[in-house]
Coordinates of C-alpha atoms and ligand atoms in Angstrom, one line a residue:
M1 CA -24.8 0.2 1.3
S2 CA -22.6 -0.5 4.3
T3 CA -18.9 -0.1 4.2
P4 CA -16.9 -2.7 6.2
V5 CA -14.6 -1.2 8.8
P6 CA -11.4 -2.9 10.1
S7 CA -11.7 -4.5 13.5
L8 CA -9.3 -4.5 16.4
Q9 CA -10.1 -8.2 16.9
I10 CA -8.0 -9.2 13.9
A11 CA -4.7 -8.2 15.4
E12 CA -3.0 -10.5 17.8
T13 CA -0.7 -8.3 19.9
G14 CA -0.8 -4.7 21.0
Y15 CA 2.4 -4.1 19.1
E16 CA 0.7 -5.3 15.9
V17 CA -2.3 -3.0 16.6
L18 CA 0.0 0.0 17.0
H19 CA 1.8 -0.8 13.7
N20 CA -1.3 -1.4 11.6
P21 CA -2.4 2.0 10.1
H22 CA -6.0 0.7 9.7
L23 CA -6.3 -0.2 13.3
N24 CA -4.0 2.2 15.1
K25 CA -5.6 4.9 17.2
G26 CA -2.4 6.1 18.8
T27 CA -3.1 8.0 22.0
A28 CA -6.8 7.6 21.5
F29 CA -6.9 4.0 22.7
S30 CA -9.1 3.9 25.8
E31 CA -7.9 2.4 29.0
A32 CA -10.2 -0.6 28.4
E33 CA -8.8 -1.1 24.9
R34 CA -5.3 -0.8 26.1
R35 CA -5.9 -3.6 28.6
A36 CA -7.9 -5.8 26.2
H37 CA -5.4 -5.6 23.4
R38 CA -2.2 -5.7 25.4
I39 CA -1.3 -2.1 24.5
E40 CA -0.7 -1.1 28.2
G41 CA 2.8 0.3 28.6
L42 CA 3.3 0.9 24.9
L43 CA 1.9 4.4 25.0
P44 CA 2.1 7.4 27.4
P45 CA -0.8 7.1 29.8
R46 CA -3.1 10.0 28.9
V47 CA -6.0 9.1 26.6
C48 CA -6.7 11.7 23.9
S49 CA -9.8 12.3 21.8
L50 CA -9.6 12.3 18.0
E51 CA -10.3 16.0 18.1
L52 CA -7.3 16.6 20.4
Q53 CA -5.2 14.5 18.0
I54 CA -6.4 16.6 15.1
A55 CA -5.5 19.8 17.0
R56 CA -2.0 18.3 17.8
T57 CA -1.5 17.5 14.1
H58 CA -2.5 21.0 13.0
E59 CA 0.0 22.4 15.5
E60 CA 2.8 20.1 14.3
L61 CA 2.1 21.0 10.7
S62 CA 2.2 24.7 11.4
N63 CA 5.7 24.3 13.1
L64 CA 7.2 22.8 9.9
D65 CA 9.2 25.0 7.6
N66 CA 7.9 24.2 4.2
D67 CA 5.1 22.4 2.3
L68 CA 7.3 19.4 1.2
Q69 CA 8.0 18.8 4.9
R70 CA 4.2 19.0 5.6
Y71 CA 3.6 16.6 2.7
L72 CA 6.1 14.1 4.2
F73 CA 4.7 14.5 7.6
L74 CA 1.2 13.8 6.3
S75 CA 2.4 10.8 4.3
D76 CA 4.1 9.4 7.5
L77 CA 0.8 9.9 9.3
Q78 CA -1.1 8.0 6.6
S79 CA 1.3 5.1 7.1
R80 CA 0.9 5.3 10.9
N81 CA -2.8 6.1 11.5
E82 CA -5.1 6.2 8.5
T83 CA -8.1 7.4 10.4
L84 CA -6.3 10.4 11.9
F85 CA -4.8 11.2 8.4
Y86 CA -8.3 11.4 6.9
A87 CA -9.8 13.1 9.9
V88 CA -7.1 15.9 9.5
L89 CA -7.7 16.2 5.7
M90 CA -11.5 16.1 6.1
S91 CA -11.3 18.8 8.8
D92 CA -10.5 21.3 6.1
P93 CA -10.1 19.7 2.6
A94 CA -9.6 23.0 0.8
T95 CA -6.5 23.8 3.0
F96 CA -5.0 20.3 2.8
M97 CA -5.6 19.8 -1.0
P98 CA -2.5 21.8 -2.0
L99 CA -0.4 19.8 0.6
V100 CA -1.4 16.3 -0.4
Y101 CA -1.8 17.1 -4.1
T102 CA -0.9 20.0 -6.5
P103 CA 1.3 21.9 -6.2
T104 CA 3.3 20.2 -3.4
V105 CA 2.9 16.7 -4.9
G106 CA 4.9 17.9 -8.0
E107 CA 8.0 18.5 -5.9
A108 CA 7.4 15.2 -4.1
C109 CA 7.3 13.3 -7.5
Q110 CA 10.5 15.0 -8.6
K111 CA 12.3 14.1 -5.4
F112 CA 10.6 10.6 -5.0
D113 CA 13.8 8.6 -5.2
H114 CA 15.5 10.8 -2.6
I115 CA 12.6 10.9 -0.1
F116 CA 11.2 7.4 -0.4
R117 CA 10.0 6.1 2.9
A118 CA 7.3 3.5 2.9
S119 CA 5.4 1.4 0.5
R120 CA 2.0 2.7 -0.6
G121 CA -0.1 1.4 -3.4
M122 CA 1.4 -0.8 -6.1
Y123 CA 4.2 -0.7 -8.7
L124 CA 3.8 -2.9 -11.8
P125 CA 7.0 -3.0 -13.9
I126 CA 6.9 -4.0 -17.6
S127 CA 9.6 -6.5 -16.7
A128 CA 6.8 -8.5 -15.0
R129 CA 4.8 -8.9 -18.2
G130 CA 2.9 -12.2 -18.0
R131 CA 2.6 -12.1 -14.2
L132 CA 0.6 -9.0 -13.6
R133 CA -2.4 -10.8 -12.2
E134 CA -0.3 -12.8 -9.8
I135 CA 1.5 -9.6 -8.6
L136 CA -1.8 -7.6 -8.3
S137 CA -3.2 -10.3 -6.1
N138 CA -0.5 -9.4 -3.5
W139 CA -2.6 -6.4 -2.6
P140 CA -4.3 -7.3 0.7
Q141 CA -7.7 -5.8 -0.1
K142 CA -9.8 -8.2 -2.1
D143 CA -12.6 -5.8 -3.1
V144 CA -11.0 -2.9 -4.9
R145 CA -13.4 -0.5 -6.5
F146 CA -11.2 2.4 -7.6
I147 CA -7.8 2.4 -9.2
V148 CA -6.0 5.6 -10.2
V149 CA -3.1 4.6 -12.4
T150 CA -0.2 6.5 -14.1
D151 CA 2.8 5.6 -16.2
G152 CA 4.6 8.7 -15.0
E153 CA 5.2 10.1 -18.5
R154 CA 3.4 13.5 -18.2
I155 CA 3.3 14.4 -14.5
L156 CA 1.5 17.7 -14.1
G157 CA 3.5 20.2 -16.1
L158 CA 6.8 18.5 -15.1
G159 CA 7.1 15.9 -17.9
D160 CA 8.5 12.4 -17.5
Q161 CA 9.1 11.5 -13.8
G162 CA 9.3 7.8 -14.3
V163 CA 8.3 5.8 -11.3
G164 CA 8.3 9.0 -9.2
G165 CA 4.9 9.7 -10.8
A166 CA 3.6 7.4 -8.0
G167 CA 2.9 10.5 -5.9
I168 CA 0.1 11.4 -8.3
P169 CA -2.3 8.4 -7.9
I170 CA -1.5 8.4 -4.2
G171 CA -2.4 12.1 -3.8
K172 CA -5.4 12.0 -6.1
L173 CA -7.0 9.1 -4.3
A174 CA -6.5 10.9 -1.0
L175 CA -8.7 13.7 -2.5
Y176 CA -11.4 11.1 -3.6
T177 CA -11.7 10.4 0.1
A178 CA -11.2 13.8 1.5
C179 CA -13.4 15.7 -0.9
A180 CA -16.2 13.2 -1.5
G181 CA -15.9 10.4 1.1
V182 CA -14.9 7.5 -1.2
P183 CA -13.9 4.9 1.4
P184 CA -10.0 4.5 1.3
Q185 CA -10.1 0.8 1.8
Y186 CA -11.5 0.3 -1.7
C187 CA -8.9 2.5 -3.4
L188 CA -5.7 1.4 -4.9
P189 CA -3.0 3.8 -6.4
I190 CA -0.9 2.1 -9.1
T191 CA 2.2 3.1 -11.0
L192 CA 3.0 1.3 -14.2
D193 CA 6.8 1.4 -14.8
V194 CA 7.5 1.2 -18.5
G195 CA 10.9 2.9 -18.2
T196 CA 11.7 6.6 -18.4
N197 CA 13.2 8.9 -21.0
N198 CA 14.3 11.4 -18.3
Q199 CA 18.1 11.0 -18.5
E200 CA 18.6 12.8 -15.2
L201 CA 16.6 10.0 -13.5
L202 CA 18.5 7.3 -15.4
D203 CA 21.8 8.8 -14.4
D204 CA 20.7 9.1 -10.7
P205 CA 22.1 6.1 -8.6
L206 CA 19.1 6.5 -6.3
Y207 CA 16.5 6.2 -9.0
L208 CA 13.9 3.5 -8.0
G209 CA 12.4 2.6 -11.3
L210 CA 13.5 0.4 -14.2
E211 CA 16.8 1.6 -15.6
R212 CA 15.6 1.6 -19.2
H213 CA 14.1 3.9 -21.8
R214 CA 10.3 3.9 -22.2
V215 CA 8.7 1.0 -24.0
R216 CA 6.4 2.1 -26.9
G217 CA 4.2 0.5 -29.5
A218 CA 2.8 -3.0 -29.4
E219 CA 4.7 -4.1 -26.3
Y220 CA 3.4 -1.1 -24.4
D221 CA -0.2 -1.8 -25.6
A222 CA 0.0 -5.4 -24.7
F223 CA 1.2 -4.4 -21.2
I224 CA -1.8 -2.1 -20.8
D225 CA -4.1 -4.8 -22.0
E226 CA -2.7 -7.3 -19.6
F227 CA -3.1 -4.8 -16.7
V228 CA -6.7 -4.1 -17.6
E229 CA -7.5 -7.8 -17.9
A230 CA -5.8 -8.5 -14.5
V231 CA -7.8 -5.8 -12.8
Q232 CA -11.1 -7.0 -14.4
A233 CA -10.3 -10.6 -13.3
L234 CA -9.5 -9.7 -9.7
Y235 CA -11.7 -6.7 -9.1
P236 CA -14.7 -6.9 -11.5
K237 CA -16.4 -3.9 -9.9
C238 CA -13.4 -1.7 -10.2
C239 CA -13.3 1.7 -12.1
I240 CA -9.9 2.5 -13.6
Q241 CA -9.0 6.2 -13.8
W242 CA -6.0 7.0 -16.1
E243 CA -3.9 9.9 -14.9
D244 CA -1.0 11.9 -16.3
F245 CA -0.3 9.7 -19.3
A246 CA 1.3 11.5 -22.3
N247 CA -1.2 12.4 -25.0
I248 CA 0.1 9.8 -27.4
N249 CA -1.0 7.1 -25.0
A250 CA -3.8 8.8 -23.1
V251 CA -6.2 9.3 -26.0
P252 CA -5.8 5.8 -27.6
I253 CA -6.1 4.1 -24.1
L254 CA -9.3 5.9 -23.4
E255 CA -10.7 5.1 -26.9
R256 CA -9.8 1.5 -26.5
Y257 CA -11.5 0.9 -23.2
R258 CA -14.2 3.5 -22.6
D259 CA -17.0 1.4 -24.1
K260 CA -15.7 -1.9 -22.7
I261 CA -15.1 -1.3 -19.0
C262 CA -15.8 1.3 -16.3
T263 CA -13.0 3.8 -16.9
Y264 CA -12.2 7.5 -17.5
N265 CA -9.3 9.9 -17.9
D266 CA -9.5 12.9 -15.6
D267 CA -7.0 14.9 -17.6
I268 CA -9.2 14.7 -20.6
Q269 CA -12.8 14.3 -19.3
G270 CA -12.6 15.9 -15.9
T271 CA -10.9 19.0 -17.4
A272 CA -13.6 19.3 -20.0
A273 CA -16.3 18.9 -17.4
V274 CA -14.9 21.6 -15.1
A275 CA -14.6 24.0 -18.0
L276 CA -18.2 23.2 -19.0
A277 CA -19.3 23.8 -15.4
G278 CA -17.7 27.2 -15.6
I279 CA -19.6 27.9 -18.7
F280 CA -22.9 26.9 -17.1
G281 CA -22.0 29.1 -14.2
A282 CA -21.2 32.0 -16.5
L283 CA -24.5 31.6 -18.3
R284 CA -26.2 32.1 -15.0
I285 CA -24.6 35.5 -14.8
S286 CA -25.3 36.5 -18.4
G287 CA -28.7 34.9 -18.6
Q288 CA -27.9 33.4 -22.0
K289 CA -28.4 29.9 -23.4
L290 CA -25.6 27.5 -24.2
A291 CA -26.9 27.0 -27.7
D292 CA -26.4 30.7 -28.4
Q293 CA -22.7 30.6 -27.4
R294 CA -19.7 30.6 -29.7
F295 CA -16.3 29.8 -28.2
L296 CA -12.8 30.5 -29.6
F297 CA -10.0 28.5 -28.1
L298 CA -6.4 29.7 -27.9
G299 CA -4.6 26.4 -28.2
G300 CA -5.7 23.3 -30.1
G301 CA -4.1 20.5 -28.0
S302 CA -5.7 17.8 -25.8
A303 CA -7.2 20.3 -23.3
A304 CA -8.7 22.4 -26.1
T305 CA -10.2 19.6 -28.1
G306 CA -11.5 17.8 -25.0
I307 CA -13.3 20.9 -23.7
A308 CA -14.5 21.8 -27.2
E309 CA -15.9 18.3 -27.7
L310 CA -17.8 18.2 -24.4
I311 CA -19.3 21.7 -25.0
S312 CA -20.3 20.5 -28.5
E313 CA -22.0 17.4 -27.0
A314 CA -23.8 19.5 -24.4
M315 CA -25.0 21.8 -27.2
A316 CA -26.1 18.7 -29.2
L317 CA -28.1 17.5 -26.2
Q318 CA -30.1 20.7 -26.5
G319 CA -31.1 19.7 -30.0
M320 CA -28.4 21.1 -32.2
D321 CA -26.7 19.0 -34.9
I322 CA -23.3 17.9 -33.6
K323 CA -21.5 19.3 -36.7
A324 CA -23.2 22.7 -36.1
S325 CA -22.2 22.5 -32.4
R326 CA -18.6 21.8 -33.2
A327 CA -18.6 24.8 -35.6
R328 CA -19.4 26.9 -32.6
N329 CA -16.2 25.8 -31.0
A330 CA -13.3 27.1 -33.1
L331 CA -9.7 26.4 -32.3
F332 CA -6.8 28.8 -32.9
D333 CA -3.3 27.3 -32.4
I334 CA 0.3 28.4 -33.0
N335 CA -0.4 28.3 -36.8
G336 CA -3.6 30.3 -36.6
L337 CA -7.3 29.5 -37.0
M338 CA -7.9 25.8 -37.6
V339 CA -9.6 25.7 -41.1
T340 CA -10.2 22.9 -43.5
S341 CA -7.5 24.0 -45.9
R342 CA -4.8 23.5 -43.3
T343 CA -2.7 20.3 -43.9
D344 CA -1.1 20.1 -40.4
L345 CA -4.1 19.1 -38.4
A346 CA -4.2 15.9 -36.5
D347 CA -7.3 13.6 -36.7
F348 CA -8.6 14.7 -33.3
Q349 CA -8.4 18.4 -34.4
K350 CA -10.1 18.0 -37.8
P351 CA -13.7 17.9 -36.5
F352 CA -13.3 21.5 -35.4
A353 CA -11.7 22.9 -38.6
L354 CA -13.9 25.6 -40.0
D355 CA -14.7 26.0 -43.7
H356 CA -13.2 29.5 -43.6
A357 CA -10.3 31.5 -45.0
P358 CA -7.1 31.3 -42.9
I359 CA -6.8 33.9 -40.1
S360 CA -3.4 34.3 -38.4
S361 CA -4.2 37.0 -35.8
F362 CA -6.2 36.1 -32.7
V363 CA -7.8 39.6 -32.4
E364 CA -8.8 39.3 -36.1
A365 CA -10.4 35.9 -35.4
I366 CA -12.4 37.5 -32.6
K367 CA -13.6 40.2 -34.8
V368 CA -14.6 37.8 -37.6
L369 CA -16.1 34.9 -35.6
R370 CA -17.6 37.1 -32.8
P371 CA -17.2 34.5 -30.0
T372 CA -19.1 35.0 -26.7
G373 CA -16.2 33.4 -24.9
I374 CA -12.5 32.7 -25.2
I375 CA -10.7 29.8 -23.5
G376 CA -7.0 29.9 -23.2
V377 CA -5.3 26.4 -23.2
S378 CA -2.1 27.4 -25.1
T379 CA 0.5 27.2 -22.2
V380 CA 1.7 30.6 -23.4
P381 CA 1.3 33.6 -20.9
K382 CA 0.0 37.0 -21.8
L383 CA -1.7 36.1 -25.1
F384 CA -5.0 37.5 -23.8
N385 CA -3.6 41.0 -24.0
Q386 CA -5.5 44.3 -23.8
K387 CA -6.4 44.3 -27.4
V388 CA -7.9 40.8 -27.1
I389 CA -10.0 41.7 -24.0
E390 CA -11.1 44.9 -25.5
A391 CA -12.2 43.2 -28.7
M392 CA -14.2 40.7 -26.7
S393 CA -15.8 43.5 -24.6
A394 CA -16.7 45.4 -27.8
I395 CA -18.9 42.6 -29.1
N396 CA -20.3 41.2 -25.8
E397 CA -22.1 42.7 -22.9
R398 CA -20.5 40.0 -20.6
P399 CA -17.6 38.3 -22.4
I400 CA -16.5 35.0 -21.0
I401 CA -12.7 35.0 -20.5
F402 CA -11.2 31.7 -19.3
P403 CA -7.3 31.7 -19.3
Y404 CA -6.9 28.0 -18.2
S405 CA -3.2 27.5 -18.8
N406 CA -1.3 26.4 -15.7
P407 CA 0.6 27.2 -13.6
T408 CA 0.0 30.9 -12.8
S409 CA 3.1 32.0 -14.7
R410 CA 1.5 30.5 -17.9
S411 CA -1.9 32.0 -17.6
E412 CA -3.0 33.8 -20.7
C413 CA -3.9 36.8 -18.5
T414 CA -4.4 37.7 -14.9
A415 CA -7.8 38.3 -13.2
D416 CA -6.8 41.9 -12.6
E417 CA -6.1 42.4 -16.4
A418 CA -9.3 40.8 -17.5
Y419 CA -11.5 42.8 -15.1
R420 CA -9.6 46.1 -15.7
W421 CA -9.4 45.9 -19.5
S422 CA -13.1 44.9 -19.7
H423 CA -14.2 47.5 -17.1
G424 CA -15.6 44.8 -14.9
K425 CA -17.7 43.2 -17.7
A426 CA -15.6 40.0 -18.0
I427 CA -17.0 36.7 -16.6
F428 CA -13.7 35.3 -15.5
A429 CA -12.3 31.9 -14.4
S430 CA -8.7 30.6 -14.6
G431 CA -6.8 27.3 -14.4
S432 CA -4.6 28.7 -11.5
P433 CA -5.9 30.7 -8.6
F434 CA -5.9 34.5 -8.5
P435 CA -6.8 36.7 -5.6
P436 CA -9.9 39.0 -5.5
V437 CA -9.7 42.1 -7.6
E438 CA -11.2 45.5 -6.8
I439 CA -12.4 47.7 -9.7
A440 CA -14.2 51.1 -9.0
G441 CA -15.2 50.0 -5.5
Q442 CA -16.6 46.6 -6.7
T443 CA -14.9 43.4 -5.6
F444 CA -14.6 40.5 -8.0
V445 CA -13.8 36.9 -6.8
P446 CA -12.2 34.9 -9.6
G447 CA -13.1 31.2 -9.8
Q448 CA -10.6 28.5 -10.4
G449 CA -11.5 25.7 -12.9
N450 CA -10.1 23.0 -10.7
N451 CA -10.9 19.3 -11.6
V452 CA -11.5 18.6 -8.0
Y453 CA -15.0 19.8 -8.5
I454 CA -15.5 16.8 -10.7
F455 CA -13.4 13.7 -10.1
P456 CA -14.1 13.0 -6.4
A457 CA -17.8 13.3 -7.1
M458 CA -17.6 11.1 -10.2
G459 CA -15.7 8.5 -8.1
M460 CA -18.3 8.6 -5.3
A461 CA -21.2 8.2 -7.9
V462 CA -19.5 5.3 -9.5
F463 CA -18.7 3.7 -6.2
A464 CA -22.2 4.0 -4.7
T465 CA -23.9 2.7 -7.9
E466 CA -21.3 0.2 -9.0
S467 CA -21.7 1.7 -12.4
T468 CA -20.6 -0.4 -15.4
R469 CA -19.5 2.6 -17.4
V470 CA -18.4 6.2 -17.2
T471 CA -20.1 8.0 -20.1
E472 CA -19.5 11.5 -21.6
E473 CA -23.0 12.5 -20.6
M474 CA -22.1 11.7 -17.0
F475 CA -19.6 14.5 -17.2
I476 CA -22.2 16.9 -18.6
V477 CA -24.5 16.0 -15.7
A478 CA -21.6 16.6 -13.3
A479 CA -20.8 20.0 -14.9
K480 CA -24.5 21.2 -14.5
A481 CA -24.6 19.9 -10.9
V482 CA -21.4 21.9 -10.1
A483 CA -22.9 25.1 -11.6
E484 CA -26.2 24.6 -9.7
Q485 CA -24.4 25.1 -6.5
V486 CA -23.1 28.5 -7.1
T487 CA -25.2 30.9 -5.0
E488 CA -26.6 34.2 -6.1
D489 CA -24.2 35.8 -3.6
N490 CA -21.3 34.0 -5.4
L491 CA -22.6 35.1 -8.8
A492 CA -22.9 38.7 -7.6
K493 CA -19.1 38.7 -7.0
G494 CA -18.4 37.1 -10.3
L495 CA -17.6 33.7 -8.8
I496 CA -18.9 30.9 -11.1
Y497 CA -17.7 27.9 -9.2
P498 CA -18.8 26.9 -5.7
P499 CA -16.2 28.1 -3.1
Q500 CA -13.6 25.4 -2.5
S501 CA -14.3 25.6 1.2
R502 CA -17.6 23.8 0.4
I503 CA -16.0 21.1 -1.7
F504 CA -17.3 18.2 0.4
E505 CA -21.0 19.2 0.3
A506 CA -20.6 20.2 -3.4
S507 CA -19.1 16.8 -4.3
L508 CA -22.0 14.9 -2.6
H509 CA -24.5 17.0 -4.5
V510 CA -22.7 16.3 -7.8
A511 CA -22.4 12.6 -6.9
G512 CA -26.1 12.4 -6.2
R513 CA -27.0 13.9 -9.6
V514 CA -24.6 11.7 -11.5
A515 CA -25.8 8.6 -9.5
A516 CA -29.4 9.5 -10.5
Y517 CA -28.3 9.5 -14.2
I518 CA -26.5 6.2 -13.7
F519 CA -29.7 4.6 -12.3
D520 CA -31.9 6.1 -15.0
K521 CA -29.7 4.8 -17.8
G522 CA -29.6 1.3 -16.4
L523 CA -25.8 1.4 -15.8
A524 CA -26.0 0.6 -12.0
R525 CA -25.2 -2.8 -10.6
V526 CA -27.1 -2.1 -7.3
P527 CA -30.9 -1.6 -7.1
K528 CA -32.2 2.0 -7.4
P529 CA -32.8 3.3 -3.9
A530 CA -35.8 5.4 -2.9
D531 CA -33.6 8.3 -1.9
I532 CA -30.4 8.6 -3.9
D533 CA -28.9 11.4 -1.9
A534 CA -29.4 9.3 1.3
H535 CA -27.8 6.3 -0.5
I536 CA -24.8 8.4 -1.3
R537 CA -24.5 9.7 2.2
N538 CA -24.7 6.2 3.6
A539 CA -21.8 5.2 1.4
V540 CA -19.6 8.1 2.6
Y541 CA -16.5 7.2 4.6
H542 CA -16.3 8.8 8.0
P543 CA -12.9 9.0 9.8
V544 CA -13.9 7.3 13.0
Y545 CA -11.8 4.8 14.9
P546 CA -12.6 1.1 14.7
A547 CA -14.3 -0.4 17.7
Ligands
NAD1 P1 -0.9 20.9 -25.5 O1 0.6 21.1 -25.5 O2 -1.5 19.6 -25.9 O3 -1.5 22.1 -26.4 C1 -1.0 23.4 -26.4 C2 -1.7 24.0 -27.6 O4 -1.4 25.4 -27.6 C3 -1.2 23.5 -29.0 O5 -2.3 23.3 -29.8 C4 -0.3 24.6 -29.5 O6 -0.3 24.7 -30.9 C5 -1.0 25.8 -28.9 N1 -0.1 27.0 -28.8 C6 1.2 27.0 -28.4 N2 1.7 28.3 -28.6 C7 0.7 29.0 -29.1 C8 0.6 30.4 -29.5 N3 1.6 31.2 -29.4 N4 -0.6 30.8 -30.0 C9 -1.6 30.0 -30.1 N5 -1.6 28.7 -29.8 C10 -0.4 28.2 -29.2 O7 -1.3 21.2 -24.0 P2 -2.7 20.8 -23.3 O8 -2.5 19.5 -22.6 O9 -3.8 21.0 -24.2 O10 -2.7 21.9 -22.1 C11 -2.8 23.3 -22.4 C12 -2.9 24.1 -21.1 O11 -4.1 23.8 -20.5 C13 -1.8 23.7 -20.0 O12 -1.2 24.9 -19.6 C14 -2.6 23.1 -18.9 O13 -2.0 23.4 -17.7 C15 -3.9 23.7 -19.1 N6 -4.9 22.8 -18.5 C16 -5.7 23.3 -17.5 C17 -6.6 22.5 -16.8 C18 -7.4 23.1 -15.7 O14 -7.2 24.2 -15.3 N7 -8.4 22.4 -15.2 C19 -6.8 21.2 -17.2 C20 -6.0 20.7 -18.3 C21 -5.1 21.5 -18.9

């Protein structure tokens, strides 16, 4: 696969070249290029290498006072010189991830209307119903392969940010490129504006979205349908990734399209896959089998049911009946253990209800169900208290303890607590990062179940194969491929995810494994290459200047 690169020949004047982010090289234009493209005199005379420009950017960033300023600086750079922007990000993706995405992007979304500078991606308001295809065709790139789209209703943990949610698809797509090399020219961030129920935004004279409450029901569904049809008509090879929709819409949208088009929801499926990757990593430490595990979830919302379902499907792939697999993934929410006699369960929770007497204490549930792992997705801090960790340690040689609630302040326990209360026996990973912990002279490095181990790789696999679908099994393949890359040295320190400093290599490995699955299942729209890893590497975007 060869990825077309923009050419300097298409611009007419030097001024145009300098103001086209796809063509601009800034001070890196050679003397010959400056003469040939009438750039002479428009730049200071010294010609710089890309490496020197990266070093200058690093220095400029270090001189700024806070991360929002760094976010804005990088955003301006993306508008000025796309190659340099990605060269900077790809020089150290782990360092730049928190600047272009979480946590900084959260503040950028909240302040969107007050810091708006330049257009990026597209905005489709519900007031334009009936004209979405016409509006989408205003996008200059005619071959779009990847869309990340939000309606801004559940932005990170910040709730309804209306049109300000635009920062999320923009930031997320930057990570598809920075962490797995998905070529940016094929990527399109989109914000669907269906109104906002955030009164503060509606009262703000600077608010940039539609001044109306959120549209719900049939009108909303028809708008989403029209959007999907317009994308299919204009960009038939495009994968749509739904991002930060509220549960009430996220689950039905995924159900409606997952078997019809190439699409996935990272909040649901990426989260489940990264948790499963952590479990596969944990099993490498304990030496146990997935089929022998029993998990007890604290929380029964979308994260819990999504993770529980993917674990159940992975167990079923090993030969277990799906009902028996689900019975090994018990949910415990604010009203206690989910059992069949409860009348308050939603449809998506019912498959996990146990035929068991009610239990209202989490410690009691541990003693009765004897789980090998507990997974916290309750949003409530400190619920994995000393009694909980001690109960898990009493029945397991190496208890799996995953407090996944974000941010750090909501984590069900800290790494220090888990390791201390279990006397170093816990196999630990969390949703938010924790620093290394020392117990009795041994250093433990806690892993972070960050979706970034999954989604860029999934994007690259889909891009390189032109897959027609994104299936649940692809996420199981991805989870295994993440866990494969944890070294013995990592495992010895308790680390069950690859270090984030290796995210690019890790993503290409995962992409290769998922691509092999796509080819084997006949989902690819390109012929199967002899060497799939080489095929993936050929498709990778490299931040080099156009000739
Ligand atoms: P949700 O609101 O849908 O679900 C929360 C669940 O917790 C509900 O079932 C609720 O009944 C239960 N709960 C609340 N208080 C409780 C209590 N005192 N005891 C027991 N259960 C209680 O939320 P969600 O979307 O499922 O997300 C949950 C958490 O998971 C969030 O903090 C989110 O940040 C985190 N998460 C982490 C990752 C990741 O690290 N990769 C990904 C997704 C979600």
